[in-house]
Short mmCIF file of C-alpha atoms in Angstrom, two decimals:
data_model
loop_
_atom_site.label_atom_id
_atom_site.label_comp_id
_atom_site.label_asym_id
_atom_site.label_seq_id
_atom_site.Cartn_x
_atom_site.Cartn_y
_atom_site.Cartn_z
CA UNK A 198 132.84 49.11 153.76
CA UNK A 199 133.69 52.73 154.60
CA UNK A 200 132.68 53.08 157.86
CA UNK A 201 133.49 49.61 159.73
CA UNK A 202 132.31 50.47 162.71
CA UNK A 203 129.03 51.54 161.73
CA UNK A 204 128.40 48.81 159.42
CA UNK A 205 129.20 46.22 162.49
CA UNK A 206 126.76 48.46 164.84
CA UNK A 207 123.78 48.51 162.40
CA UNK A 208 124.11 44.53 161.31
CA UNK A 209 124.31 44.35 165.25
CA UNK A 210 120.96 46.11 164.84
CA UNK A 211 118.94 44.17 162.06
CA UNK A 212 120.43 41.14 163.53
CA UNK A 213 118.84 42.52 167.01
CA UNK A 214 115.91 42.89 165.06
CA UNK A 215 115.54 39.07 163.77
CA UNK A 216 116.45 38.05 167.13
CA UNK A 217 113.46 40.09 168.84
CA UNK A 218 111.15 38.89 165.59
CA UNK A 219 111.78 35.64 165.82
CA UNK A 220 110.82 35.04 169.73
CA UNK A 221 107.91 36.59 168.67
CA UNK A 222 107.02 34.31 166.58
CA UNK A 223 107.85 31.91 168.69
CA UNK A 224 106.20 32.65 171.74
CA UNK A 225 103.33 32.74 169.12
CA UNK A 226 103.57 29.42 168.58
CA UNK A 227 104.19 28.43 171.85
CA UNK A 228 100.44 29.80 173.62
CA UNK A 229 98.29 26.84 174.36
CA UNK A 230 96.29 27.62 171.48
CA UNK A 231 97.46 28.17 168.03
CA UNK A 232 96.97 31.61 166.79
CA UNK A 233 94.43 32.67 163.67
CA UNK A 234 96.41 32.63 160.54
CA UNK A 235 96.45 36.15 160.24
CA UNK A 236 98.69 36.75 163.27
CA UNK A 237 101.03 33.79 161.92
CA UNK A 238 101.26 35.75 158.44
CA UNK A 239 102.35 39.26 159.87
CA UNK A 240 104.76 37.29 162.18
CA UNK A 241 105.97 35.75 159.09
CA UNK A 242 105.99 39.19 156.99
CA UNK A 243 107.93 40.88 159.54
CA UNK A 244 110.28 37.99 159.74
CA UNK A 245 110.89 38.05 156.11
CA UNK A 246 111.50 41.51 155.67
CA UNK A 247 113.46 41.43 158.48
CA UNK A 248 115.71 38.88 157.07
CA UNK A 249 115.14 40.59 153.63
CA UNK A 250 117.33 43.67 155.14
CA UNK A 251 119.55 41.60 157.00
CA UNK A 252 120.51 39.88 153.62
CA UNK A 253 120.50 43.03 151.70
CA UNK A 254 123.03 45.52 154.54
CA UNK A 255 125.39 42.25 154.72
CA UNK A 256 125.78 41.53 151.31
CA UNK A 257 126.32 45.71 150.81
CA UNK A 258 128.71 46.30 153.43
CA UNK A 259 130.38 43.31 154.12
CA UNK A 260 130.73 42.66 149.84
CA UNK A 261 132.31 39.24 149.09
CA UNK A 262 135.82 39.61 148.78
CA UNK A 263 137.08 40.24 145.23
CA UNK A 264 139.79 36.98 144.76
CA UNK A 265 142.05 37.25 142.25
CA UNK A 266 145.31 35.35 141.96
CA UNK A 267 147.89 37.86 140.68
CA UNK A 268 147.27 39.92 143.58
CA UNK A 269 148.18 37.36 146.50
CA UNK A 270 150.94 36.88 147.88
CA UNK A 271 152.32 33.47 149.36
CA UNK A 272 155.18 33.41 151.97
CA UNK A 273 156.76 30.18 152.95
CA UNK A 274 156.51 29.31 157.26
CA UNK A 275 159.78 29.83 158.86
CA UNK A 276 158.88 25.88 159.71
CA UNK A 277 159.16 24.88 155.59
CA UNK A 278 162.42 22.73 155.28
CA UNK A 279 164.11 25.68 152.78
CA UNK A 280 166.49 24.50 152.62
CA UNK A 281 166.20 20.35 151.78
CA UNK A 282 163.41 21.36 149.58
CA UNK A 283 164.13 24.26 147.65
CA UNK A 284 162.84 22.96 144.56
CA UNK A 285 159.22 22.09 145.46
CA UNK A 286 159.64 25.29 147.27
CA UNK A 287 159.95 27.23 144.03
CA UNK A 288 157.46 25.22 142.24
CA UNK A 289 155.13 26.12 145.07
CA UNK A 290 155.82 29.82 145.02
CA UNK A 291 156.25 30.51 141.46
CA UNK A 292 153.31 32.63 140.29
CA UNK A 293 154.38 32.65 136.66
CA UNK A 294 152.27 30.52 134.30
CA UNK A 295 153.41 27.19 132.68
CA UNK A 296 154.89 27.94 129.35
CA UNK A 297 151.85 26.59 127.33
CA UNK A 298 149.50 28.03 129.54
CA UNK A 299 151.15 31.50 128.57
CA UNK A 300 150.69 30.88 125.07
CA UNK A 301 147.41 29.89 125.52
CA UNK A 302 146.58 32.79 127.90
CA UNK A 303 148.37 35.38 125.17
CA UNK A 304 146.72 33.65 122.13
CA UNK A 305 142.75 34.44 123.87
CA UNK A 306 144.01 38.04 124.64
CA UNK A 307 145.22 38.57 121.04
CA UNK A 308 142.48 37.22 119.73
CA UNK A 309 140.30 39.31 117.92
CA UNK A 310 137.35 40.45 119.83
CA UNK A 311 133.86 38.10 118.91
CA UNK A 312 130.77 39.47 118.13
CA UNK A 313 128.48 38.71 120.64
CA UNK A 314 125.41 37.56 118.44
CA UNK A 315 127.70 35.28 116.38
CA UNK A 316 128.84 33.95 119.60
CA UNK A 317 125.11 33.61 120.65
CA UNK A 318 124.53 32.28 117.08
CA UNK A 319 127.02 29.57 117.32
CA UNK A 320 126.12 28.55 120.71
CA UNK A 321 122.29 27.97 118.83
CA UNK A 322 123.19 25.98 116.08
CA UNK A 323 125.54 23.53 118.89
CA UNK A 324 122.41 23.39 120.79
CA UNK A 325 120.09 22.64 118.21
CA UNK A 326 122.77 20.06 116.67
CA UNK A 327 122.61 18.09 120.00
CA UNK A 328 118.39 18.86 120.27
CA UNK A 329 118.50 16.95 116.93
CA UNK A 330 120.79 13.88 117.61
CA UNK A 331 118.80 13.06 120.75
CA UNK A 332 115.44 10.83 120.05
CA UNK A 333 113.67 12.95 122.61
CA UNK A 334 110.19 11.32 121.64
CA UNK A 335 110.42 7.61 121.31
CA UNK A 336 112.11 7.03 124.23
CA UNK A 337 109.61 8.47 126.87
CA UNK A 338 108.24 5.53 128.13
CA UNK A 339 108.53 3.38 131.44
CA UNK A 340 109.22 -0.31 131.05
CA UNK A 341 106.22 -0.78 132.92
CA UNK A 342 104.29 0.97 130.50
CA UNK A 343 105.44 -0.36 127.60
CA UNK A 344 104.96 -3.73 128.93
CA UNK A 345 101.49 -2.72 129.38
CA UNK A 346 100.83 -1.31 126.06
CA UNK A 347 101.83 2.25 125.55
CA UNK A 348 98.23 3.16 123.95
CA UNK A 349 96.47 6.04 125.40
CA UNK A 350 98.71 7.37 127.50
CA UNK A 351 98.83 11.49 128.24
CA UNK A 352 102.34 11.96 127.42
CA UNK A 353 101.97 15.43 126.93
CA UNK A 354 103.43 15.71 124.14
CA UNK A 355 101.45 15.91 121.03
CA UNK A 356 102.95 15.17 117.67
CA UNK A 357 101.58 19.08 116.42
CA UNK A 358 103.99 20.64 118.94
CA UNK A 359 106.72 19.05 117.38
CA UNK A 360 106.09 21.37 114.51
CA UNK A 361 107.73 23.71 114.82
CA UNK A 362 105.74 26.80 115.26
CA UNK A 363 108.56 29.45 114.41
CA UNK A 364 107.56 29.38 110.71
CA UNK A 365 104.78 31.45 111.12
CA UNK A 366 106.07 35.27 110.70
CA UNK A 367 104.07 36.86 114.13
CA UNK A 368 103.48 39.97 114.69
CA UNK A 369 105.18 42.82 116.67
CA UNK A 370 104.56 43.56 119.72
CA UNK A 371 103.91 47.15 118.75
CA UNK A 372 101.88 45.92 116.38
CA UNK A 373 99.59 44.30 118.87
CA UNK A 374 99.61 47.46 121.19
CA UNK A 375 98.97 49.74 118.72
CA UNK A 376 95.65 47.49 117.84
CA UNK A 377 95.08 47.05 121.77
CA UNK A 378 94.81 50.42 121.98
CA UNK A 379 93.43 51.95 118.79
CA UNK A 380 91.55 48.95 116.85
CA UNK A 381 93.61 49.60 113.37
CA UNK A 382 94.48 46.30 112.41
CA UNK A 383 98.02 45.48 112.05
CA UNK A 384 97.82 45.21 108.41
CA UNK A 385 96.13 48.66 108.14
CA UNK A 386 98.25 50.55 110.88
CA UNK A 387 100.59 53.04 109.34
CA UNK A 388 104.33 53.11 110.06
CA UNK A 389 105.57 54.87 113.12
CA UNK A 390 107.62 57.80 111.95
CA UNK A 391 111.06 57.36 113.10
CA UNK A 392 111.05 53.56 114.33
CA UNK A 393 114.57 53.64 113.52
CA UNK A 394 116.54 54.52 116.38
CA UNK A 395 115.19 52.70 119.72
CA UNK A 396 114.89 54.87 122.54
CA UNK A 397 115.09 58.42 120.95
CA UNK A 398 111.57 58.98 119.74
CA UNK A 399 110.26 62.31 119.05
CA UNK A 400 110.39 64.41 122.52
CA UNK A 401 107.95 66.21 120.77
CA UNK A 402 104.75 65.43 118.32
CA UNK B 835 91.95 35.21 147.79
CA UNK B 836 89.94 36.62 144.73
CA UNK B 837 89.72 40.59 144.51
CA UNK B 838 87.30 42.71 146.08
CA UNK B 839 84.63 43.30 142.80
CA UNK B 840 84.63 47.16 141.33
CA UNK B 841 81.83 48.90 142.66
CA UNK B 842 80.10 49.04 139.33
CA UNK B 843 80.24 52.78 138.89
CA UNK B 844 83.31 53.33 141.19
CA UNK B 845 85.99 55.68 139.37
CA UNK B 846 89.43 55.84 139.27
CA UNK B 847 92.12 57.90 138.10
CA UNK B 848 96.01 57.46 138.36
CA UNK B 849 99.58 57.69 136.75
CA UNK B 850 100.53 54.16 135.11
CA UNK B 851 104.20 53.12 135.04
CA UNK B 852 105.11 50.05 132.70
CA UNK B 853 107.13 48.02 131.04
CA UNK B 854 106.43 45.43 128.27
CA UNK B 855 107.79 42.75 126.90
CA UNK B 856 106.85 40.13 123.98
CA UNK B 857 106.78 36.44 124.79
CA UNK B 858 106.55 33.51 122.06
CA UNK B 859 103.85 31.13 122.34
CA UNK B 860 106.34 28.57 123.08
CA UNK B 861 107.34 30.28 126.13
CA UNK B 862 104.20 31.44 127.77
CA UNK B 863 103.81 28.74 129.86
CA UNK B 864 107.26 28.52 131.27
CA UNK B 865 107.19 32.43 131.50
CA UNK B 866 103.82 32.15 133.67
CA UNK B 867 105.38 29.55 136.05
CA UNK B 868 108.28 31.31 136.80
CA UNK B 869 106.29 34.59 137.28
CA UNK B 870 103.62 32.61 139.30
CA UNK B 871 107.00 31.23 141.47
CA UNK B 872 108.29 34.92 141.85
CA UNK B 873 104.64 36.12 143.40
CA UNK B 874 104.03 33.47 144.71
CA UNK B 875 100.66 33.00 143.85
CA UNK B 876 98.80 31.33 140.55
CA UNK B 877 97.98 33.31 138.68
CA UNK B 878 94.27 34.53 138.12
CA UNK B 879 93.26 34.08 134.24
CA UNK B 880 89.84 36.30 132.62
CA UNK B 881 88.56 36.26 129.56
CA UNK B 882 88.02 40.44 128.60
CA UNK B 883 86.05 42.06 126.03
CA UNK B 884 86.99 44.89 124.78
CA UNK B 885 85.74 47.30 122.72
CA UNK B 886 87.44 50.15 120.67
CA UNK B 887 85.49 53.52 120.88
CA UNK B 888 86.51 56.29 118.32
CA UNK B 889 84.71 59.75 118.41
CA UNK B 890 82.84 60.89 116.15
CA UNK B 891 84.15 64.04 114.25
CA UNK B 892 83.24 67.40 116.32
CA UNK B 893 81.16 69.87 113.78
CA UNK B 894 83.52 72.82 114.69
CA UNK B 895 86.66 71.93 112.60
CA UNK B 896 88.59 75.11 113.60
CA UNK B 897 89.38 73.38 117.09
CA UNK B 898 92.30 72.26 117.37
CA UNK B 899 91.66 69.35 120.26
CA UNK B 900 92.81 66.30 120.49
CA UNK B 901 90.49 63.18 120.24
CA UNK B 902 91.11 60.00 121.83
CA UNK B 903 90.00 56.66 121.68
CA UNK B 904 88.09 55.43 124.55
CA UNK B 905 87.88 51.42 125.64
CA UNK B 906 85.10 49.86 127.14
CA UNK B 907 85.92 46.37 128.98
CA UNK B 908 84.30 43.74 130.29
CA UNK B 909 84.94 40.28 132.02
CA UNK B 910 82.95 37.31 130.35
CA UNK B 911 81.71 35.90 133.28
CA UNK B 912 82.55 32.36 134.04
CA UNK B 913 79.42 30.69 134.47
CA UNK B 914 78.28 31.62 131.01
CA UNK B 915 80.87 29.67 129.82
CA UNK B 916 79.36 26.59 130.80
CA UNK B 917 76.38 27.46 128.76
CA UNK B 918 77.82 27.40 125.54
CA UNK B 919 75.52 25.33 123.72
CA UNK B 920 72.85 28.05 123.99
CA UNK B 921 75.51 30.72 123.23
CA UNK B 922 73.85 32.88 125.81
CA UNK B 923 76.14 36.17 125.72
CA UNK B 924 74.44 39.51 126.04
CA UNK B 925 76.54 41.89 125.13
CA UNK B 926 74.15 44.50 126.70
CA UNK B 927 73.96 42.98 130.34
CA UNK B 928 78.30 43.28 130.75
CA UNK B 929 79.03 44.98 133.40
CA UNK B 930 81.24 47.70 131.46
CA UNK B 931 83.63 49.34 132.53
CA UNK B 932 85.08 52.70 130.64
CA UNK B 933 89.13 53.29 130.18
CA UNK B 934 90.46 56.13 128.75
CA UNK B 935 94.19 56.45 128.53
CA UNK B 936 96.84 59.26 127.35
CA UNK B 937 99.49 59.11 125.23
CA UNK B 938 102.22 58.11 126.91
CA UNK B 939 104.41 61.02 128.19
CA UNK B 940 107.69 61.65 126.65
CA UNK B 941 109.96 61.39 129.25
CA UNK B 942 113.24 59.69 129.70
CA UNK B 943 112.23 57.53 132.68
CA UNK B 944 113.38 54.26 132.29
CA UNK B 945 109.31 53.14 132.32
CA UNK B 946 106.24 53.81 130.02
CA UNK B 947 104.51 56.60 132.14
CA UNK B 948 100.58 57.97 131.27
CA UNK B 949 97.47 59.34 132.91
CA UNK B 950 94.92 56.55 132.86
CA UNK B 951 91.13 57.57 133.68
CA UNK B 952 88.66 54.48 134.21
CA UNK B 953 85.18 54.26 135.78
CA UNK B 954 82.26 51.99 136.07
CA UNK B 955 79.04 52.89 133.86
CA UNK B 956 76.78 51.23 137.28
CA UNK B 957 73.50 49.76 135.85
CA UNK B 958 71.69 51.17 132.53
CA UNK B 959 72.84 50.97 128.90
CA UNK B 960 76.03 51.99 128.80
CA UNK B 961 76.79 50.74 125.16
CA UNK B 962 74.11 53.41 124.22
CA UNK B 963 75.20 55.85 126.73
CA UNK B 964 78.32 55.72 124.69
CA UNK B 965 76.81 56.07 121.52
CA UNK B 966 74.70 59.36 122.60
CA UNK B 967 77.69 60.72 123.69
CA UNK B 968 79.25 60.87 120.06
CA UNK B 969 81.35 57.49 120.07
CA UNK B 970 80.99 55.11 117.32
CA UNK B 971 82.60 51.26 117.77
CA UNK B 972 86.08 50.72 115.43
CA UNK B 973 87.03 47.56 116.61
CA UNK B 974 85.65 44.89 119.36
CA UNK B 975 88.61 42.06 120.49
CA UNK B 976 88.75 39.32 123.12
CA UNK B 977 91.87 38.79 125.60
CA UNK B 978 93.01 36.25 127.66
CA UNK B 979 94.60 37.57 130.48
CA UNK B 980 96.63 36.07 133.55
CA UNK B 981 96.98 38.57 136.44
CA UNK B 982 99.53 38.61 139.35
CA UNK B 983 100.82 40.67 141.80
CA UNK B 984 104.64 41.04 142.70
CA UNK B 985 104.59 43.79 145.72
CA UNK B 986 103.12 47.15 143.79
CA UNK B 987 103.22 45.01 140.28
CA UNK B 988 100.51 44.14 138.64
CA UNK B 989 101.81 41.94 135.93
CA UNK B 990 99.75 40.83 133.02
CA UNK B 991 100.04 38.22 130.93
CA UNK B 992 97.44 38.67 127.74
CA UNK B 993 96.67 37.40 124.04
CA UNK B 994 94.57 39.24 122.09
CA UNK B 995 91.78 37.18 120.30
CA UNK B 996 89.44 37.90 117.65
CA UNK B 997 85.97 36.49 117.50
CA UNK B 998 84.86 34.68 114.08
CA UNK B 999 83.14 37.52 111.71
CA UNK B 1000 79.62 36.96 111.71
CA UNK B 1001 76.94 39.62 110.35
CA UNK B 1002 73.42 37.19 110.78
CA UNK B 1003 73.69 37.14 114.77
CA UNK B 1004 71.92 40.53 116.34
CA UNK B 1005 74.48 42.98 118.02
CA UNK B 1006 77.34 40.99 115.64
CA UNK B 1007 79.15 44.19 115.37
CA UNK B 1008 80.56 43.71 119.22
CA UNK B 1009 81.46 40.29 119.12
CA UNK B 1010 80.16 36.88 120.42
CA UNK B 1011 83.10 35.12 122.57
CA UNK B 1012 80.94 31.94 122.52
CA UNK B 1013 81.95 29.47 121.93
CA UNK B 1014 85.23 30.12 123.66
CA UNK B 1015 87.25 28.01 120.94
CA UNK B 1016 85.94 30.02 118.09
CA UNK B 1017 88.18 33.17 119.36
CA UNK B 1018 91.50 33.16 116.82
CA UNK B 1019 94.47 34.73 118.12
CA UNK B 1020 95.04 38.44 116.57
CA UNK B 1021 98.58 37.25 115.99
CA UNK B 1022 99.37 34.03 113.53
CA UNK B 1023 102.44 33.06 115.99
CA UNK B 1024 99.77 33.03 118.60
CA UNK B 1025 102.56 35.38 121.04
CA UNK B 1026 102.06 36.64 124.03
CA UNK B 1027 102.63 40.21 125.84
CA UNK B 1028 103.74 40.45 129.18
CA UNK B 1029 102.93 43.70 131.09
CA UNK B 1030 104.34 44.68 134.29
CA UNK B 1031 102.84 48.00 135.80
CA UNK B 1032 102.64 50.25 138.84
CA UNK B 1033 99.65 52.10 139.27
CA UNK B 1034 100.77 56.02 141.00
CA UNK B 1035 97.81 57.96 142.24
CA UNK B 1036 99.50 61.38 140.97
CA UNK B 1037 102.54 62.13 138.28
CA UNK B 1038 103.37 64.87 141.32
CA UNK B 1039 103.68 62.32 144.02
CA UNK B 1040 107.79 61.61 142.45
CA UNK B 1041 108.52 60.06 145.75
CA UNK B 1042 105.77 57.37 144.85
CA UNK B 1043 106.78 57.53 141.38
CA UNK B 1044 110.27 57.06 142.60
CA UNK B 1045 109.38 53.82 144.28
CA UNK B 1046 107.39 52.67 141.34
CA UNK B 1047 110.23 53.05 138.84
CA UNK B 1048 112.95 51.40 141.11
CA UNK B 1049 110.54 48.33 141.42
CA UNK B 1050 109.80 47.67 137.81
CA UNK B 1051 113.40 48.08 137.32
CA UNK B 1052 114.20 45.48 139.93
CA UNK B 1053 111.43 43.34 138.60
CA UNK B 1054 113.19 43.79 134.84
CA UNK B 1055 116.43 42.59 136.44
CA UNK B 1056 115.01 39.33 137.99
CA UNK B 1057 113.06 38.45 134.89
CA UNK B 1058 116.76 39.30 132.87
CA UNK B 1059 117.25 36.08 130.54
CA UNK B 1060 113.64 35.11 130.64
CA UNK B 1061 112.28 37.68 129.00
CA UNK B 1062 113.25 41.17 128.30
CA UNK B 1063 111.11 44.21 129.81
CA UNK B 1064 111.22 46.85 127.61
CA UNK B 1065 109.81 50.62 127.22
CA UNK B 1066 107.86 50.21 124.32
CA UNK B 1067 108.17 53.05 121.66
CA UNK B 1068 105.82 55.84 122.58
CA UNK B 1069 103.76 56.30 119.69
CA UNK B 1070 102.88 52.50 119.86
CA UNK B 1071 101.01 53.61 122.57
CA UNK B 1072 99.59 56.60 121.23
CA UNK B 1073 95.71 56.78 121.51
CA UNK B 1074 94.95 60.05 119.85
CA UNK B 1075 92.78 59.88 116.57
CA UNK B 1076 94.44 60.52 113.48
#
């Protein structure tokens, strides 16, 4: 917000704007006989944009204030019984962490630094560990339904989907552009020079 | 509200920006709803053949010119695919339409950016028009593909298919799609690749080209931890003859 008072005036303006929009629209609606859908769909695509930069100038110059603890500051009201209460009066205004918090708090800043795939890795194998335990197939039936037989009902789930399909090695995508555009199947297609380092091909042939 | 159809012979030239990414089979679906929730609108699914042109060898060898594959396309028509059984499918009476696309250029853009040159062949025999003009077939392939439209995006989601190999059938060399269910995946995983892309008129126009880059990379931020949209390595691209 560098400029306050421009940021108010033009807000002022888009929300001018969705004002003027939306009687409009609804003087629109309001004629004796409702308009052909094409009027009611520009109404509606000015009103959206409209909003759309509302949303967009409010959320850029009026950003969400940033919170964060160690930089507020509390003051007690002259009206706070200081002095009968000086202890809760400490434990209210003392910004220091509990002891074991600290620890806690200096233990996850020591620590060393993760790797973000092992992280990601570790977070799979907890999923798939609680994918497993759970009967997610048996269990998929209504009491009403199994009361009336559970035979030949579309489930949508077909025992080959549980296979899992991950076994088969695919192909890569460059592998399937380079036969959507030149025919050379993958097996045949020679290797890209370079394919090493992402993002730095050859400027040049 | 289905698209206005091509002239048949109508032409078009302009400046393609994309990105790509690679989907798993078990994510296409979820991938196309959440796509078809972004735009809004369900998506529109074709059946295309293509087929891979490659020239024939020019008789002076001193010039140094680049050759390029060409790619002739065609939408299997729907109501053919009720009629099976009899396997009707002439691939002579497609209404073909001709692609040919540069190399990508190398650029540092944050997109895949080329020249792409397309135009309708109108009535006749364009396979043999093709032929005379010094083209010979490589490869023929089927593709599912599910268009929709997020403001300038055209986003595509396609699987290549190959037909069954077949030599008795006349014109076998371009590929029968019928019966539908015969068409194998290219790809044993069966994956998918999503395609988002901004047709330019002109590589000049950079305030268009501006536009077109800032909304694919918006577009690659919503989709962020569905799917990553990626520039795809150049020469993956590449359509030159070796």
């Amino acid at each position: 917000m560098e400029n306050p008072q421009r940021s108010l005036e033009s807000t002022r303006a888009r929300f001018d704007q969705l004002v003027s929009a939306l009687t409009a629209f609804s003087n629109a609606l309001r004629t004796e006989q409702l308009p052909p859908w094409q009027t009611l769909q520009s109404h509606f695509n000015v009103l959206s944009s409209t909003l759309d930069s509302l949303s967009h100038a409010l959320v850029q110059q009026f950003p969400p204030p940033q919170v964060n603890a160690s930089a507020l500051v509390s003051y007690p009201l002259p009206s706070f019984p200081a002095n009968s209460q000086e202890l809760l009066l400490s434990t209210l205004l003392n910004k220091k962490l509990n002891s074991t918090v600290q620890d806690w708090t200096l233990k996850a800043l020591n620590a060393p630094t993760v790797n973000n795939d092992d992280l990601w890795d570790r977070a799979r194998e907890i999923v798939q560990e609680q994918q497993e335990e759970r009967n997610w197939y048996d269990d998929i039936y209504s009491l009403e339904e199994r009361e009336a037989g559970t035979e030949g009902i579309e489930t949508g789930i077909s025992e080959e989907k549980q296979e899992k399909e991950e076994a088969i090695p695919g192909l890569k995508l460059e592998a399937i552009l380079r036969f959507m555009e030149t025919g050379v199947a993958p097996a045949d297609q020679p290797a890209l020079p370079m394919a090493a380092m992402p993002g730095t091909g050859p400027m040049k042939r | 509200m289905p698209p206005p159809p091509h002239l048949s012979f109508a032409q078009s030239a302009y400046h393609e920006l994309s990105l790509y990414s690679h989907i798993p089979a078990a994510r296409q679906p979820q991938i196309l709803r959440v796509i078809s929730g972004i735009t809004g609108m369900l998506p529109e699914t074709t059946l295309e053949h293509h087929l891979v042109y490659k020239p024939k060898r020019p008789r002076q060898l001193g010039q140094n010119m680049e050759l390029y594959y060409l790619q002739l396309i065609s939408i299997v028509p729907e109501e053919q695919k009720h009629g099976e059984v009899e396997g009707g499918y002439d691939v002579k009476s497609q209404k073909w339409r001709m692609r040919l696309e540069d190399v990508p250029e190398p650029t540092r853009k944050p997109v895949t950016s080329r020249n792409v040159l397309g135009a309708g062949f109108g009535e006749g025999d364009s396979l043999g028009l093709v032929d005379s003009l010094g083209f010979m077939l490589q490869t023929n392939y089927f593709m599912t593909v599910s268009t929709l439209i997020h403001n300038n995006i055209i986003i595509t989601l396609s699987q290549v298919l190959l037909p069954p190999t077949s030599h008795a059938a006349p014109n076998a060399q371009y590929g029968n799609p019928y019966p539908t269910s015969g068409l194998q995946p290219l790809d044993p995983a069966r994956s998918w690749v999503l395609r988002a892309a901004v047709r330019v008129q002109s590589h000049q126009d950079l305030e268009s080209i501006n536009t077109g880059v800032n909304e694919l990379k918006g577009f690659k931020e919503l989709m962020r931890g569905m799917c990553g949209l990626e520039v795809v390595e150049r020469l993956a691209l590449d359509t030159r003859v070796r």
